[in-house]
Short mmCIF file of C-alpha atoms in Angstrom, two decimals:
data_model
loop_
_atom_site.label_atom_id
_atom_site.label_comp_id
_atom_site.label_asym_id
_atom_site.label_seq_id
_atom_site.Cartn_x
_atom_site.Cartn_y
_atom_site.Cartn_z
CA MET A 14 -0.31 -0.13 -0.55
CA ASN A 15 1.28 3.44 -1.24
CA ARG A 16 2.10 6.44 2.05
CA TYR A 17 -1.76 7.88 0.44
CA GLU A 18 -3.55 5.35 0.37
CA LYS A 19 -1.82 4.72 3.69
CA LEU A 20 -3.09 7.98 5.13
CA ALA A 21 -6.87 8.00 3.11
CA THR A 22 -6.82 4.22 5.01
CA VAL A 23 -6.10 6.06 8.50
CA LEU A 24 -8.36 9.57 7.73
CA GLY A 25 -10.76 7.28 6.64
CA ASP A 26 -11.53 5.00 9.33
CA ARG A 27 -11.81 8.81 11.71
CA ILE A 28 -14.62 9.67 9.56
CA GLU A 29 -16.42 5.91 9.48
CA GLN A 30 -15.68 6.06 13.43
CA GLY A 31 -17.52 10.27 14.03
CA LEU A 32 -13.51 11.59 15.30
CA TYR A 33 -14.24 13.60 12.85
CA PRO A 34 -17.94 14.20 12.42
CA ALA A 35 -19.71 15.58 9.00
CA GLY A 36 -19.83 19.08 7.27
CA ILE A 37 -16.34 19.47 9.55
CA ARG A 38 -13.28 20.46 7.91
CA LEU A 39 -10.71 18.52 7.57
CA PRO A 40 -7.27 18.98 9.12
CA SER A 41 -5.09 21.20 6.86
CA VAL A 42 -3.03 20.07 3.77
CA ARG A 43 0.22 21.50 5.56
CA VAL A 44 -0.96 20.46 9.02
CA LEU A 45 -1.54 16.18 7.59
CA SER A 46 1.74 16.42 5.85
CA SER A 47 3.50 17.49 9.20
CA GLU A 48 1.55 15.31 11.72
CA HIS A 49 2.53 11.69 8.80
CA GLY A 50 5.84 13.03 7.97
CA VAL A 51 4.86 12.99 4.77
CA SER A 52 4.56 15.42 1.30
CA VAL A 53 2.14 18.24 1.07
CA SER A 54 1.47 16.30 -2.57
CA THR A 55 0.94 12.23 -0.89
CA VAL A 56 -1.82 14.42 1.25
CA GLN A 57 -3.76 15.68 -1.48
CA GLN A 58 -3.45 12.28 -2.73
CA ALA A 59 -5.14 11.10 0.23
CA TYR A 60 -7.38 13.48 -0.09
CA ARG A 61 -8.39 13.14 -3.94
CA VAL A 62 -9.10 9.27 -3.14
CA LEU A 63 -11.05 10.05 0.33
CA GLU A 64 -13.65 12.44 -1.88
CA GLU A 65 -13.92 10.03 -4.88
CA LYS A 66 -14.92 8.07 -1.93
CA GLN A 67 -17.95 10.03 -1.13
CA LEU A 68 -15.86 10.66 2.00
CA VAL A 69 -14.82 14.61 2.77
CA GLU A 70 -15.46 16.94 -0.36
CA ALA A 71 -13.21 20.46 -1.59
CA ARG A 72 -14.77 23.33 -1.18
CA PRO A 73 -13.10 26.35 -2.90
CA LYS A 74 -10.08 28.85 -0.72
CA SER A 75 -11.98 27.34 2.90
CA GLY A 76 -10.55 23.15 2.63
CA TYR A 77 -11.42 19.89 3.05
CA PHE A 78 -14.81 19.36 4.54
CA VAL A 79 -16.14 15.76 6.19
CA LYS A 80 -19.54 15.19 3.41
CA GLY A 81 -22.82 14.47 5.51
CA ALA A 82 -23.66 10.94 6.42
CA ARG A 83 -25.33 9.10 3.05
CA VAL A 84 -28.68 7.34 3.91
CA GLN A 85 -28.95 4.11 3.35
CA ALA A 86 -32.03 1.60 1.22
CA ALA A 87 -32.25 -0.55 3.40
CA LEU A 88 -31.32 -4.50 2.06
CA PRO A 89 -32.87 -6.34 -0.11
CA SER A 90 -34.26 -9.73 2.30
CA GLY A 91 -33.24 -12.93 1.64
CA CYS A 92 -35.26 -16.46 0.27
CA ARG A 93 -37.27 -19.18 2.34
CA PRO A 94 -34.89 -22.44 2.29
CA ALA A 95 -35.63 -24.46 -0.71
CA GLN A 96 -37.80 -27.05 -0.25
CA ARG A 97 -36.63 -29.35 -2.57
CA PRO A 98 -34.07 -29.53 -5.84
CA VAL A 99 -35.17 -28.68 -9.53
CA GLU A 100 -34.31 -28.73 -12.10
CA ILE A 101 -32.68 -25.77 -13.82
CA SER A 102 -35.61 -22.47 -15.95
CA GLN A 103 -34.59 -19.45 -17.20
CA TRP A 104 -32.44 -20.16 -20.34
CA ASP A 105 -34.76 -18.33 -22.33
CA GLN A 106 -33.35 -15.32 -20.76
CA VAL A 107 -30.04 -15.24 -19.82
CA LEU A 108 -30.02 -16.43 -23.21
CA ASP A 109 -31.70 -13.46 -24.63
CA LEU A 110 -29.67 -10.99 -21.91
CA ILE A 111 -25.95 -12.15 -23.30
CA THR A 112 -26.79 -12.28 -27.07
CA SER A 113 -28.39 -8.54 -27.06
CA PRO A 114 -26.89 -6.83 -29.60
CA HIS A 115 -24.55 -3.78 -28.34
CA ARG A 116 -26.12 -1.32 -30.50
CA PRO A 117 -25.21 2.64 -30.45
CA GLY A 118 -28.01 4.78 -27.93
CA VAL A 119 -28.45 1.63 -25.63
CA VAL A 120 -27.19 2.23 -21.85
CA GLN A 121 -26.45 -1.64 -21.64
CA LEU A 122 -27.13 -1.72 -18.01
CA GLY A 123 -27.52 -5.85 -17.27
CA ARG A 124 -24.43 -7.10 -18.75
CA GLY A 125 -21.16 -8.33 -16.00
CA SER A 126 -19.10 -6.43 -18.13
CA PRO A 127 -16.09 -4.30 -16.87
CA ASP A 128 -15.18 -1.44 -17.87
CA VAL A 129 -12.35 -0.95 -20.88
CA THR A 130 -11.26 1.82 -21.93
CA ALA A 131 -8.72 2.47 -18.83
CA PRO A 132 -6.00 4.42 -19.94
CA THR A 133 -4.08 1.98 -17.71
CA LEU A 134 -5.05 -0.55 -19.92
CA LYS A 135 -3.05 0.81 -22.67
CA PRO A 136 0.03 -1.05 -21.78
CA LEU A 137 -1.64 -4.74 -22.02
CA SER A 138 -2.57 -3.42 -25.64
CA ARG A 139 1.07 -3.11 -26.45
CA LEU A 140 2.30 -6.32 -25.05
CA ILE A 141 -0.51 -7.94 -27.19
CA GLY A 142 0.92 -6.22 -30.24
CA ARG A 143 4.20 -7.42 -29.02
CA ALA A 144 3.61 -11.44 -28.45
CA GLY A 145 2.14 -11.39 -32.15
CA GLN A 146 5.23 -9.86 -34.04
CA HIS A 147 7.25 -13.02 -31.94
CA PRO A 148 10.01 -14.09 -34.09
CA ASN A 149 9.90 -17.51 -32.86
CA LEU A 150 6.05 -17.44 -33.20
CA ASN A 151 5.46 -18.36 -29.58
CA ALA A 152 1.86 -17.20 -29.20
CA PHE A 153 1.00 -18.74 -32.39
CA HIS A 154 1.42 -22.40 -31.42
CA TYR A 155 -0.11 -24.68 -28.88
CA ASP A 156 0.56 -23.91 -25.77
CA SER A 157 0.68 -26.84 -23.12
CA ILE A 158 -2.46 -27.81 -21.34
CA TYR A 159 -1.73 -26.69 -18.30
CA GLY A 160 -1.32 -23.16 -20.05
CA PHE A 161 2.03 -20.66 -19.87
CA GLU A 162 3.94 -21.21 -16.96
CA ASP A 163 4.87 -17.34 -17.20
CA LEU A 164 1.63 -17.34 -16.75
CA ARG A 165 0.41 -19.85 -14.08
CA GLU A 166 3.21 -18.53 -11.32
CA GLN A 167 1.59 -15.03 -11.74
CA ILE A 168 -0.67 -15.93 -10.94
CA ALA A 169 0.71 -17.72 -7.83
CA ARG A 170 2.24 -14.76 -6.59
CA LEU A 171 -1.00 -12.60 -6.72
CA LEU A 172 -3.25 -15.83 -5.08
CA ILE A 173 -0.11 -14.69 -2.13
CA ASP A 174 -3.53 -11.73 -1.47
CA SER A 175 -5.98 -13.92 -0.79
CA GLY A 176 -3.99 -15.90 2.05
CA SER A 177 -3.56 -19.09 -0.67
CA HIS A 178 0.11 -20.32 -1.25
CA MET A 179 0.47 -22.93 -4.02
CA ASP A 180 2.77 -23.77 -6.27
CA ALA A 181 1.83 -22.82 -10.34
CA SER A 182 1.84 -26.71 -11.00
CA ASN A 183 -1.99 -26.07 -9.09
CA ILE A 184 -2.89 -24.03 -11.43
CA LEU A 185 -4.90 -24.67 -14.46
CA ILE A 186 -5.51 -21.79 -17.12
CA THR A 187 -8.72 -22.57 -18.72
CA THR A 188 -11.10 -20.01 -21.19
CA GLY A 189 -12.15 -17.89 -18.98
CA CYS A 190 -14.22 -18.30 -15.72
CA HIS A 191 -17.11 -19.61 -17.41
CA GLU A 192 -14.69 -22.85 -18.79
CA ALA A 193 -13.39 -22.74 -14.57
CA LEU A 194 -16.66 -23.17 -13.82
CA SER A 195 -17.34 -25.77 -16.70
CA ILE A 196 -13.80 -28.31 -15.30
CA ALA A 197 -14.85 -27.54 -11.70
CA ILE A 198 -18.73 -28.86 -11.19
CA ARG A 199 -18.09 -31.56 -14.34
CA SER A 200 -15.17 -32.72 -12.07
CA VAL A 201 -17.19 -33.39 -9.03
CA CYS A 202 -20.67 -33.89 -10.44
CA GLU A 203 -22.03 -36.18 -12.61
CA PRO A 204 -25.52 -36.28 -14.49
CA GLY A 205 -28.59 -36.55 -11.77
CA ASP A 206 -26.24 -35.04 -9.31
CA ILE A 207 -27.25 -32.22 -6.67
CA VAL A 208 -25.28 -29.34 -6.05
CA ALA A 209 -26.23 -26.66 -3.59
CA VAL A 210 -25.65 -22.97 -4.55
CA ASP A 211 -26.06 -20.14 -3.18
CA SER A 212 -28.98 -17.53 -3.57
CA PRO A 213 -29.34 -15.72 -5.73
CA SER A 214 -26.45 -17.09 -7.13
CA PHE A 215 -24.90 -16.45 -10.55
CA HIS A 216 -26.88 -17.66 -13.59
CA GLY A 217 -23.89 -19.08 -16.06
CA ALA A 218 -22.54 -21.94 -12.88
CA MET A 219 -26.72 -22.72 -12.73
CA GLN A 220 -27.34 -22.87 -17.01
CA THR A 221 -23.53 -24.96 -16.63
CA LEU A 222 -25.59 -27.26 -14.27
CA LYS A 223 -29.03 -27.18 -16.26
CA GLY A 224 -26.37 -28.33 -19.47
CA PHE A 225 -25.15 -31.93 -17.42
CA GLY A 226 -28.53 -32.63 -16.01
CA MET A 227 -27.80 -32.25 -12.43
CA LYS A 228 -30.03 -30.37 -10.61
CA ALA A 229 -29.50 -27.11 -8.13
CA LEU A 230 -30.11 -27.39 -4.63
CA GLU A 231 -31.25 -23.35 -3.48
CA ILE A 232 -29.53 -22.14 0.15
CA PRO A 233 -30.64 -18.77 1.35
CA THR A 234 -28.88 -16.01 1.16
CA ASP A 235 -28.42 -12.47 3.63
CA PRO A 236 -26.71 -9.86 2.00
CA VAL A 237 -24.28 -8.75 3.68
CA THR A 238 -22.63 -12.67 5.79
CA GLY A 239 -22.95 -14.88 2.94
CA ILE A 240 -25.20 -18.44 2.47
CA SER A 241 -26.70 -19.03 5.47
CA LEU A 242 -25.30 -22.22 7.40
CA GLU A 243 -27.47 -23.63 8.94
CA ALA A 244 -29.79 -24.12 5.89
CA LEU A 245 -27.41 -25.50 4.26
CA GLU A 246 -26.97 -27.69 7.76
CA MET A 247 -30.29 -28.29 7.80
CA ALA A 248 -30.30 -29.76 3.60
CA LEU A 249 -27.08 -31.74 3.70
CA GLU A 250 -28.89 -33.48 6.23
CA GLN A 251 -31.93 -33.51 4.20
CA TRP A 252 -30.32 -34.47 0.33
CA PRO A 253 -27.05 -36.74 -1.00
CA ILE A 254 -25.22 -32.96 -1.96
CA LYS A 255 -22.63 -33.78 -4.34
CA ALA A 256 -21.27 -30.25 -3.55
CA ILE A 257 -21.35 -27.03 -2.68
CA GLN A 258 -21.09 -23.37 -5.57
CA LEU A 259 -20.84 -20.47 -4.28
CA THR A 260 -18.87 -16.64 -5.28
CA PRO A 261 -18.96 -15.64 -0.98
CA ASN A 262 -16.15 -13.12 -2.29
CA CYS A 263 -17.74 -9.63 -4.04
CA ASN A 264 -20.77 -12.04 -4.34
CA ASN A 265 -22.36 -11.63 -7.63
CA PRO A 266 -24.99 -10.67 -7.55
CA LEU A 267 -25.92 -9.27 -4.07
CA GLY A 268 -21.89 -8.08 -4.09
CA TYR A 269 -21.48 -8.97 -0.27
CA ASN A 270 -17.64 -10.27 1.02
CA MET A 271 -19.10 -13.45 3.91
CA PRO A 272 -17.14 -13.14 6.71
CA ASP A 273 -13.45 -15.20 7.35
CA ASP A 274 -15.37 -17.07 10.50
CA ARG A 275 -18.28 -18.25 8.21
CA LYS A 276 -15.71 -19.51 5.61
CA LYS A 277 -14.09 -21.41 7.89
CA GLY A 278 -17.77 -22.59 9.36
CA LEU A 279 -18.78 -23.42 5.45
CA LEU A 280 -15.21 -26.01 4.85
CA ARG A 281 -16.19 -27.25 8.14
CA LEU A 282 -19.55 -28.55 6.67
CA ALA A 283 -17.93 -29.51 3.71
CA GLN A 284 -15.53 -31.58 5.44
CA ARG A 285 -18.38 -33.88 8.01
CA TYR A 286 -20.58 -34.25 4.91
CA ASP A 287 -16.94 -35.20 2.57
CA ILE A 288 -17.75 -32.41 0.04
CA ALA A 289 -16.50 -30.90 -2.31
CA ILE A 290 -17.03 -26.59 -2.77
CA ILE A 291 -15.93 -24.91 -6.37
CA GLU A 292 -15.50 -21.06 -5.12
CA ASP A 293 -15.93 -18.73 -7.93
CA ASP A 294 -13.61 -15.52 -7.34
CA VAL A 295 -13.69 -13.49 -10.19
CA TYR A 296 -14.43 -10.71 -8.56
CA GLY A 297 -12.24 -10.95 -5.29
CA GLU A 298 -9.54 -9.12 -6.87
CA LEU A 299 -11.96 -6.08 -6.90
CA ALA A 300 -12.75 -5.72 -3.41
CA TYR A 301 -12.81 -2.37 -2.37
CA GLN A 302 -11.21 -3.04 1.18
CA TYR A 303 -7.98 -4.11 1.87
CA PRO A 304 -6.24 -6.36 1.81
CA ARG A 305 -8.82 -8.32 0.08
CA PRO A 306 -10.59 -11.40 0.99
CA ALA A 307 -9.02 -14.52 1.17
CA THR A 308 -11.05 -17.15 -0.21
CA ILE A 309 -12.30 -20.48 1.13
CA THR A 310 -9.24 -21.85 -0.67
CA SER A 311 -6.95 -20.58 1.66
CA PHE A 312 -8.22 -22.74 4.95
CA ASP A 313 -8.33 -25.74 2.40
CA ASP A 314 -6.04 -28.23 4.42
CA ASP A 315 -7.27 -31.18 2.15
CA GLY A 316 -7.74 -30.17 -1.21
CA ARG A 317 -11.72 -30.02 -1.58
CA VAL A 318 -12.67 -26.82 -2.66
CA LEU A 319 -12.41 -26.46 -5.91
CA LEU A 320 -11.30 -22.34 -6.88
CA CYS A 321 -12.14 -20.48 -10.50
CA SER A 322 -11.25 -17.27 -11.42
CA SER A 323 -10.83 -15.06 -15.12
CA PHE A 324 -8.86 -11.81 -15.32
CA SER A 325 -12.38 -11.49 -16.61
CA LYS A 326 -13.41 -8.82 -14.80
CA THR A 327 -9.99 -7.27 -13.29
CA LEU A 328 -8.60 -6.67 -17.33
CA ALA A 329 -10.96 -7.52 -20.60
CA PRO A 330 -13.84 -10.22 -21.16
CA GLY A 331 -12.60 -10.56 -24.48
CA LEU A 332 -9.48 -12.16 -23.86
CA ARG A 333 -11.16 -15.56 -22.24
CA VAL A 334 -8.45 -16.37 -20.19
CA GLY A 335 -9.36 -17.58 -16.92
CA TRP A 336 -8.14 -20.14 -14.07
CA ILE A 337 -8.68 -23.55 -11.63
CA ALA A 338 -7.12 -24.45 -9.07
CA PRO A 339 -8.82 -28.25 -8.67
CA GLY A 340 -7.30 -29.54 -5.27
CA ARG A 341 -7.21 -32.90 -4.64
CA TYR A 342 -9.46 -33.16 -7.65
CA HIS A 343 -6.35 -31.90 -10.38
CA ASP A 344 -6.21 -35.03 -12.97
CA ARG A 345 -10.08 -34.97 -12.99
CA ALA A 346 -9.63 -31.17 -14.24
CA ILE A 347 -7.17 -32.01 -16.64
CA HIS A 348 -9.23 -34.55 -18.34
CA MET A 349 -11.99 -32.63 -18.16
CA LYS A 350 -9.74 -29.63 -19.86
CA TYR A 351 -9.05 -31.41 -22.56
CA ILE A 352 -12.06 -32.93 -23.21
CA THR A 353 -13.23 -29.67 -23.94
CA THR A 354 -10.82 -27.25 -25.58
CA GLY A 355 -8.19 -28.56 -24.72
CA ALA A 356 -4.29 -25.78 -24.96
CA SER A 357 -6.17 -21.92 -24.26
CA ALA A 358 -5.18 -19.21 -26.49
CA THR A 359 -1.43 -19.07 -26.41
CA LEU A 360 -1.29 -15.40 -27.72
CA PRO A 361 -3.42 -13.24 -24.54
CA GLN A 362 -1.72 -16.11 -21.95
CA ILE A 363 1.34 -14.24 -22.87
CA ALA A 364 0.62 -10.01 -22.95
CA ILE A 365 -1.07 -10.93 -19.48
CA ALA A 366 1.46 -12.63 -17.99
CA GLU A 367 4.05 -9.41 -18.88
CA PHE A 368 1.75 -7.43 -17.67
CA ILE A 369 1.32 -8.43 -13.87
CA LYS A 370 5.92 -9.06 -14.12
CA GLN A 371 6.28 -5.50 -15.10
CA GLY A 372 3.43 -4.24 -12.69
CA HIS A 373 0.83 -2.99 -14.69
CA TYR A 374 -1.41 -5.11 -13.51
CA LEU A 375 -1.50 -3.86 -9.75
CA VAL A 376 -1.87 0.06 -10.91
CA HIS A 377 -4.54 -1.32 -12.86
CA LEU A 378 -7.07 -3.11 -10.05
CA ARG A 379 -6.08 -0.12 -7.88
CA ARG A 380 -7.42 2.70 -10.14
CA MET A 381 -11.10 -0.10 -11.18
CA ARG A 382 -11.66 -0.28 -7.50
CA ASN A 383 -11.29 3.81 -7.13
CA GLN A 384 -13.11 4.07 -10.14
CA TYR A 385 -15.55 1.28 -8.90
CA GLN A 386 -16.67 2.20 -5.55
CA ARG A 387 -17.31 5.87 -6.76
CA ASN A 388 -19.95 4.66 -8.64
CA LEU A 389 -21.54 2.28 -5.83
CA CYS A 390 -22.35 6.33 -3.97
CA ILE A 391 -23.53 7.33 -7.29
CA MET A 392 -25.34 4.79 -8.55
CA THR A 393 -27.13 4.24 -5.02
CA ASP A 394 -27.32 8.19 -4.41
CA TRP A 395 -29.70 7.56 -8.62
CA VAL A 396 -31.79 4.82 -7.16
CA MET A 397 -32.84 6.52 -4.20
CA LYS A 398 -33.38 8.87 -5.97
CA TYR A 399 -35.51 8.19 -8.47
CA PHE A 400 -37.18 4.86 -7.11
CA PRO A 401 -40.28 4.33 -5.38
CA CYS A 402 -40.28 4.85 -1.50
CA GLY A 403 -39.43 0.75 -0.48
CA THR A 404 -36.96 -0.14 -3.01
CA ARG A 405 -34.70 -2.34 -1.37
CA VAL A 406 -30.25 -2.21 -3.33
CA SER A 407 -27.54 -4.15 -1.46
CA ARG A 408 -24.26 -2.11 -0.69
CA PRO A 409 -21.13 -4.05 -2.77
CA GLN A 410 -17.95 -4.14 -0.49
CA GLY A 411 -16.26 -4.48 -3.84
CA GLY A 412 -16.84 -5.83 -8.31
CA PHE A 413 -19.29 -3.24 -10.20
CA LEU A 414 -23.54 -4.58 -9.50
CA LEU A 415 -25.84 -3.43 -7.42
CA TRP A 416 -28.56 -5.45 -6.57
CA ILE A 417 -32.40 -4.23 -6.38
CA GLU A 418 -35.30 -5.21 -4.68
CA LEU A 419 -38.46 -4.38 -5.96
CA ASP A 420 -42.23 -3.77 -4.54
CA GLU A 421 -43.31 -7.90 -5.08
CA ARG A 422 -45.78 -6.82 -7.45
CA ILE A 423 -43.45 -5.59 -9.81
CA ASP A 424 -42.51 -8.32 -13.14
CA THR A 425 -38.81 -7.04 -13.91
CA LEU A 426 -39.14 -9.42 -16.68
CA ARG A 427 -41.76 -7.16 -18.52
CA LEU A 428 -40.33 -4.20 -16.68
CA ASN A 429 -37.46 -5.33 -18.97
CA ARG A 430 -39.39 -5.65 -21.86
CA LEU A 431 -41.05 -2.04 -21.75
CA LEU A 432 -37.76 -0.40 -20.96
CA GLU A 433 -36.39 -1.70 -24.03
CA GLU A 434 -38.84 0.28 -26.55
CA HIS A 435 -36.47 3.36 -24.03
CA ASN A 436 -33.67 1.41 -25.24
CA VAL A 437 -32.67 0.59 -21.96
CA GLN A 438 -31.78 -2.52 -20.40
CA ILE A 439 -31.16 -4.06 -17.37
CA ALA A 440 -30.90 -7.81 -15.87
CA ILE A 441 -33.81 -9.79 -14.50
CA GLY A 442 -34.13 -11.19 -11.11
CA SER A 443 -35.41 -14.64 -11.88
CA ILE A 444 -32.74 -15.66 -13.94
CA PHE A 445 -30.00 -15.44 -10.70
CA SER A 446 -32.28 -18.80 -9.53
CA ALA A 447 -32.68 -22.13 -10.19
CA SER A 448 -36.37 -22.16 -9.89
CA GLY A 449 -36.95 -18.45 -11.69
CA LYS A 450 -37.32 -16.22 -7.80
CA TYR A 451 -36.21 -13.38 -7.14
CA ARG A 452 -39.27 -12.10 -10.25
CA ASN A 453 -39.53 -7.89 -8.55
CA CYS A 454 -35.65 -7.79 -8.50
CA LEU A 455 -33.11 -7.33 -10.76
CA ARG A 456 -29.45 -6.87 -11.40
CA ILE A 457 -27.46 -3.20 -12.24
CA ASN A 458 -23.58 -2.86 -13.43
CA TYR A 459 -22.47 1.06 -12.65
CA ALA A 460 -18.47 -0.36 -14.37
CA GLN A 461 -18.48 1.89 -17.11
CA THR A 462 -18.12 6.03 -16.26
CA LEU A 463 -21.43 7.38 -15.09
CA THR A 464 -22.18 9.88 -17.15
CA ALA A 465 -26.08 12.12 -17.85
CA LYS A 466 -27.18 9.44 -20.46
CA THR A 467 -26.68 6.80 -17.77
CA GLU A 468 -28.55 8.80 -15.43
CA ARG A 469 -31.30 9.55 -17.66
CA ALA A 470 -31.21 6.30 -17.78
CA VAL A 471 -32.29 4.64 -14.04
CA GLN A 472 -34.62 7.11 -13.57
CA ARG A 473 -36.47 6.06 -16.68
CA VAL A 474 -36.12 2.61 -14.83
CA GLY A 475 -37.48 4.93 -11.93
CA MET A 476 -39.81 5.56 -13.81
CA LEU A 477 -41.40 2.89 -15.27
CA VAL A 478 -41.46 1.15 -11.90
CA SER A 479 -43.54 3.70 -10.61
CA GLN A 480 -45.80 3.58 -13.80
CA MET A 481 -46.65 -0.42 -12.83
CA LEU A 482 -47.06 0.04 -9.14
CA GLU A 483 -49.63 2.82 -9.96
CA SER A 484 -51.46 0.13 -12.23
CA CYS A 485 -51.55 -2.76 -10.28
#
């Protein structure tokens, strides 16, 4: 952590703890420079970080002041405990979301894509070009089925921040996180098996279960602490569950970071019932806190956790570079990789490895975390301003996705069809459930630079929701 980041953390903690009340003038740049033994520019950078986090505001010729406390909306309510495993539905709605064209003028609030316009990605573009021009043409040949060794070594180093210490030989490169999840599921399950999932849950993982003829058992999930261990234990006693699939860090779509004690409790349950855990950590490095939250894998001492991730959310989805650390299921995972894609694309692996090695990756992560946290504050304020009273909103601890719960009378599938006429698209809540729950919920992406056009789109969503309520 840089000096200005450390200072920003200290000041931010004081504000959160009430030591600097709302409206009070903060110490001057020169006073803080002297007090903490840092340069004036370091203090100015720290204040800029706090401005981006919406904690302070600069007033011309007056200095920096603590912003007034932000009113928070109520959190989304949890779902009821599942009655039984179900066959996954909702494919048609998922297909509508992932195949919607990128038309000019359409405000795309539904997809789970990061901002790929950041200037910190420019070095990656140059490295991709250089990799393709190398005289030995390595980028044009098949790579090992395990993946480019340099990239696996860099990933192993990055995993240290999440509490995991593993050798590059434990990591297998995949074509995105989606393939990693697919490999994980097929490495531990067979057609007809039951997999417990957090609810709401990532639609891609559930559709993978559907494609392989498996059933999902939805476990109630708290918007702050994650999957209910109590409900999970009851389900494990009642059903022959083969694996647990979940996203414990920067969850999609709720945004929470599961506390460490509950991660350990989940692992103990898996050990007691001797089942696997499929951990999706694709958003983990976008956590707003520092250091980033630990993975469940970091507490695993018997290799029952299959850790899946990718660079699709931290860099760009078009690179299609992901990875899996399959633990005790390594040999099975290699076979599953071979019968699907074989070796992954070599060129982007070479470029990403060099991008990390040269220090660009961490610089890019810092920028995007700050941008996404700043955008979260703005997007939440817009939702509270334009949506009807009683709207419930998640409080993401990382990533760039906001979960919104509307009045029970609202059907977001119908809402989305109305929005298409206004060139706006959302992700409807029912695709995040195996059985079609959450019809009154939606997910909004706040990754891109927020503009007046984006605000008008959010206003349009809120306006249509209000009109639908009036006609009920």
